[in-house]
Coordinates of C-alpha atoms in Angstrom, one line a residue:
M1044 CA 100.0 193.9 153.5
N1045 CA 96.9 192.0 154.3
K1046 CA 96.0 190.3 157.7
I1047 CA 97.1 186.8 156.5
S1048 CA 100.6 188.1 155.4
K1049 CA 101.0 189.9 158.7
L1050 CA 100.1 186.8 160.5
I1051 CA 102.5 184.7 158.6
V1052 CA 105.4 187.1 159.2
V1053 CA 104.7 187.5 163.0
S1054 CA 104.3 183.7 163.2
S1055 CA 107.6 183.1 161.5
V1056 CA 109.5 185.7 163.7
L1057 CA 108.0 184.1 166.8
L1058 CA 109.0 180.6 165.6
V1059 CA 112.6 181.7 164.8
L1060 CA 112.8 183.5 168.2
S1061 CA 111.4 180.4 170.0
F1062 CA 113.8 178.0 168.4
S1063 CA 116.7 180.4 169.1
L1064 CA 115.9 180.6 172.8
L1065 CA 115.4 176.9 172.9
F1066 CA 118.7 176.3 171.3
L1067 CA 120.4 178.6 173.9
T1068 CA 118.6 176.8 176.7
V1069 CA 119.8 173.4 175.5
Q1070 CA 123.3 174.4 174.6
K1071 CA 124.1 176.5 177.6
R1072 CA 122.1 174.3 179.9
L1073 CA 120.1 177.3 181.1
S1074 CA 117.0 176.7 183.0
I1075 CA 114.4 179.3 182.5
P1076 CA 111.1 177.8 183.5
F1077 CA 108.9 180.6 182.3
L1078 CA 110.8 180.9 179.2
S1079 CA 110.9 177.2 178.5
E1080 CA 107.2 176.9 179.1
S1081 CA 106.5 179.8 176.8
I1082 CA 108.8 178.3 174.0
H1083 CA 107.0 174.9 174.3
T1084 CA 103.7 176.5 174.2
S1085 CA 104.5 178.7 171.2
V1086 CA 106.1 175.6 169.4
A1087 CA 103.0 173.5 170.1
Y1088 CA 100.7 176.5 168.9
M1089 CA 102.8 176.9 165.7
N1090 CA 102.8 173.1 165.1
N1091 CA 99.0 173.0 165.5
F1092 CA 98.7 176.0 163.3
I1093 CA 100.7 174.5 160.5
S1094 CA 99.5 170.9 160.9
K1095 CA 95.8 171.8 160.5
P1096 CA 96.0 172.8 156.9
V1097 CA 98.2 169.9 156.1
R1098 CA 95.7 167.5 157.7
F1099 CA 92.9 169.2 155.9
I1100 CA 94.7 168.9 152.5
S1101 CA 95.5 165.3 153.3
E1102 CA 91.9 164.6 154.1
Q1103 CA 90.7 166.2 151.0
R1104 CA 93.1 164.3 148.9
D1105 CA 91.8 161.1 150.3
V1106 CA 88.3 162.2 149.5
V1107 CA 89.3 163.1 145.9
N1108 CA 91.1 159.7 145.6
Q1109 CA 87.9 158.0 146.8
L1110 CA 85.8 159.9 144.3
L1111 CA 88.2 159.0 141.5
D1112 CA 88.1 155.2 142.5
T1113 CA 84.3 155.4 142.6
Y1114 CA 84.2 157.1 139.2
D1115 CA 86.5 154.3 137.7
E1116 CA 84.4 151.6 139.3
N1117 CA 81.2 153.1 137.9
K1118 CA 82.8 153.4 134.5
E1119 CA 83.9 149.8 134.5
L1120 CA 80.4 148.7 135.7
K1121 CA 78.7 150.7 132.9
E1122 CA 81.1 149.1 130.3
S1123 CA 80.3 145.7 131.7
L1124 CA 76.6 146.4 131.7
S1125 CA 76.7 147.7 128.1
S1126 CA 78.7 144.6 127.0
L1127 CA 76.1 142.3 128.8
E1128 CA 73.2 144.1 127.1
G1129 CA 74.9 143.7 123.7
Q1130 CA 75.4 140.0 124.4
L1131 CA 71.7 139.6 125.5
A1132 CA 70.6 141.3 122.4
E1133 CA 72.8 139.1 120.2
L1134 CA 71.5 136.0 122.0
D1135 CA 67.8 137.1 121.5
T1136 CA 68.5 137.6 117.7
I1137 CA 70.1 134.2 117.4
K1138 CA 67.1 132.6 119.2
K1139 CA 64.7 134.3 116.9
E1140 CA 66.7 133.3 113.8
N1141 CA 66.7 129.6 115.1
D1142 CA 62.9 129.7 115.7
S1143 CA 62.4 131.2 112.3
L1144 CA 64.6 128.6 110.6
R1145 CA 62.8 125.7 112.3
Q1146 CA 59.5 127.1 111.1
T1147 CA 60.9 127.5 107.6
L1148 CA 62.3 124.0 107.5
G1149 CA 58.9 122.7 108.7
M1150 CA 57.2 124.5 105.7
A1151 CA 59.6 122.8 103.3
G1152 CA 57.5 119.6 103.6
T1153 CA 54.5 121.6 102.2
Y1154 CA 56.3 122.0 98.9
V1155 CA 57.8 118.5 98.3
S1156 CA 56.9 118.7 94.5
K1157 CA 58.6 122.2 94.2
D1158 CA 62.1 123.2 93.7
I1159 CA 63.0 124.7 97.0
R1160 CA 66.0 126.2 98.9
V1161 CA 66.3 127.4 102.5
G1162 CA 68.2 130.6 103.2
L1163 CA 69.0 133.3 105.8
V1164 CA 68.4 137.1 105.5
S1165 CA 71.8 138.7 105.4
V1166 CA 70.8 142.4 104.9
R1167 CA 67.8 144.4 105.5
T1168 CA 68.2 148.1 105.9
P1169 CA 65.9 150.6 107.6
V1170 CA 65.8 152.7 104.5
A1171 CA 64.6 149.8 102.3
W1172 CA 62.7 148.0 105.0
N1173 CA 59.4 147.6 103.0
T1174 CA 60.9 147.3 99.6
Q1175 CA 63.9 144.9 99.6
L1176 CA 66.1 142.5 101.6
T1177 CA 69.1 140.4 100.7
I1178 CA 69.5 136.6 101.3
N1179 CA 72.5 134.3 101.4
L1180 CA 71.6 132.4 98.3
G1181 CA 72.7 133.1 94.8
Q1182 CA 73.9 131.8 91.4
K1183 CA 75.9 129.1 93.1
D1184 CA 72.6 127.8 94.6
G1185 CA 70.8 127.7 91.2
L1186 CA 68.4 130.6 91.8
T1187 CA 66.7 132.4 88.9
T1188 CA 64.8 135.6 88.8
D1189 CA 61.0 135.7 89.8
M1190 CA 61.3 132.6 92.0
L1191 CA 58.9 133.1 94.9
V1192 CA 60.1 133.8 98.4
V1193 CA 58.3 132.5 101.5
S1194 CA 58.7 133.3 105.1
N1195 CA 56.6 133.3 108.3
G1196 CA 54.1 131.1 106.7
G1197 CA 53.3 133.0 103.6
L1198 CA 54.6 134.7 100.4
I1199 CA 56.7 137.8 101.0
G1200 CA 58.3 138.6 97.6
T1201 CA 60.2 137.5 94.5
I1202 CA 63.9 137.1 93.5
E1203 CA 64.9 140.3 91.7
H1204 CA 68.7 140.4 91.4
I1205 CA 71.0 137.5 91.6
Y1206 CA 74.7 137.6 92.4
D1207 CA 77.2 134.7 92.9
Q1208 CA 76.7 134.4 96.8
V1209 CA 73.6 136.5 97.5
S1210 CA 70.4 137.7 96.0
D1211 CA 68.0 140.7 96.4
V1212 CA 64.4 139.9 97.2
K1213 CA 61.7 142.4 96.1
L1214 CA 59.1 142.5 98.8
L1215 CA 55.4 142.5 98.1
T1216 CA 55.1 145.4 100.5
N1217 CA 56.9 147.5 97.9
S1218 CA 53.9 149.6 96.9
D1219 CA 55.7 151.4 94.1
K1220 CA 57.0 148.4 92.3
V1221 CA 54.8 145.3 92.9
T1222 CA 55.5 142.1 90.9
K1223 CA 52.2 140.9 89.4
I1224 CA 51.4 137.4 90.5
P1225 CA 48.6 135.1 89.4
V1226 CA 46.4 134.0 92.3
K1227 CA 43.6 131.6 93.1
I1228 CA 40.7 132.3 95.4
S1229 CA 38.9 129.3 96.7
A1230 CA 35.3 130.6 97.0
G1231 CA 33.0 127.7 97.9
T1232 CA 33.0 124.9 95.4
S1233 CA 34.6 127.0 92.7
D1234 CA 38.0 128.6 92.1
I1235 CA 38.3 132.3 91.0
Y1236 CA 41.4 133.5 89.4
G1237 CA 42.9 137.0 89.5
I1238 CA 46.2 139.0 89.7
L1239 CA 48.0 140.5 92.7
T1240 CA 48.6 144.0 91.3
G1241 CA 49.4 146.2 94.3
Y1242 CA 49.8 146.8 98.0
D1243 CA 47.8 149.3 100.2
T1244 CA 49.9 150.9 102.8
D1245 CA 47.0 152.3 104.7
S1246 CA 45.4 148.9 105.4
N1247 CA 48.5 146.8 104.9
S1248 CA 46.7 144.7 102.4
F1249 CA 47.5 143.1 99.1
I1250 CA 45.3 144.3 96.2
I1251 CA 44.0 141.7 93.8
S1252 CA 42.1 142.6 90.7
Q1253 CA 41.3 141.3 87.2
L1254 CA 39.0 138.6 88.6
N1255 CA 37.5 136.0 86.1
S1256 CA 34.3 135.6 87.9
V1257 CA 31.4 137.5 89.3
A1258 CA 30.8 134.9 92.1
E1259 CA 30.5 136.1 95.6
I1260 CA 33.7 136.1 97.6
P1261 CA 33.2 136.2 101.4
N1262 CA 35.6 137.9 103.7
G1263 CA 38.2 135.4 105.1
T1264 CA 38.3 133.4 101.8
N1265 CA 41.8 131.9 101.4
V1266 CA 44.1 133.2 98.6
V1267 CA 47.1 131.3 97.1
T1268 CA 49.3 131.5 94.1
S1269 CA 48.2 130.1 90.7
D1270 CA 50.2 128.3 88.0
L1271 CA 47.9 129.4 85.2
A1272 CA 50.6 131.8 84.0
G1273 CA 52.9 128.8 83.6
A1274 CA 56.1 129.7 85.4
T1275 CA 54.6 130.5 88.9
P1276 CA 54.6 127.8 91.5
S1277 CA 51.0 127.1 92.6
N1278 CA 49.4 126.9 96.0
V1279 CA 51.9 129.1 97.9
Q1280 CA 50.0 130.8 100.7
I1281 CA 49.3 134.5 100.3
G1282 CA 46.6 135.5 102.8
K1283 CA 42.9 135.9 103.3
V1284 CA 40.3 138.3 102.0
R1285 CA 39.7 141.2 104.2
T1286 CA 37.4 143.3 102.2
V1287 CA 35.8 143.4 98.7
K1288 CA 35.7 146.7 97.0
T1289 CA 32.9 146.8 94.4
S1290 CA 32.6 148.9 91.2
T1291 CA 30.0 149.2 88.3
S1292 CA 31.0 145.7 87.2
D1293 CA 31.6 142.7 89.4
L1294 CA 34.5 141.7 87.1
N1295 CA 36.2 145.1 88.1
R1296 CA 36.1 144.2 91.8
E1297 CA 39.2 144.6 93.9
L1298 CA 40.1 142.3 96.8
Y1299 CA 42.0 143.6 99.8
V1300 CA 43.9 140.6 101.2
E1301 CA 45.5 140.4 104.6
P1302 CA 49.0 138.9 104.3
T1303 CA 49.7 135.6 106.1
A1304 CA 53.3 136.4 106.5
N1305 CA 54.5 138.8 109.2
F1306 CA 56.8 141.3 107.5
S1307 CA 58.1 142.8 110.7
N1308 CA 60.5 140.1 111.5
I1309 CA 62.0 138.1 108.6
Y1310 CA 65.0 136.0 109.5
S1311 CA 65.0 132.9 107.3
V1312 CA 63.3 132.2 103.8
L1313 CA 62.2 129.5 101.6
V1314 CA 62.8 130.1 97.9
V1315 CA 60.3 128.2 95.8
G1316 CA 60.5 127.4 92.1
D1317 CA 58.0 125.6 89.9
G1318 CA 60.0 122.2 90.0
K1319 CA 59.5 121.6 86.3

């Protein structure tokens, strides 16, 4: 038997003995001062001995309850904070969409002679970020394949697949599958024509080749679409010449053009047809 067990047994015996003597004292009206004092002292000692663990457990229970209450409060605060952050992010997205839409509507006046429609981007996935996006315009809106798509001030792609309610846009940053678009370069007093044939991911530039002139083309020269091919709407902004890569023949030069449009944040679009 260990010390704690012995202490419990001795304490229990003393407690029973003390209560027995106290009972006799009360019932028989015996007055034993020394005995009464000893009994009261023993009872007080035992009461203190027993009450201390009880108070300790009660205090610890209060501490645990406070910790649990604090945990619940922190959990609720975190949930509220997370909800608030989500609402702020959603509000920021709506603000950017509205700003983009106002800019797009302002651009519509530039193409008064063209067949135009204003739409919003409904899907743009990370896996196809540089190749494709989906807009909320489709067959019901009279779209046709290869119509030009403009956003953020410049050409971003062409209509590739059309469905009833939506359409897929093939972006010009799709380096593996670029739509060839006729372009016009305004170099001084003359216009030079060529074809947008690719996209260079290293310099983030459009590549224009098959130039019809050997005239000098300074850096910063403006580049727009051309209607020489017949079906492509003209004068849609593309970008400005960044560098000219020369070869053995000036006709085989390649122009690297910095896009006017910002491809990072595309929220609204202007779909442009030839209007004929």
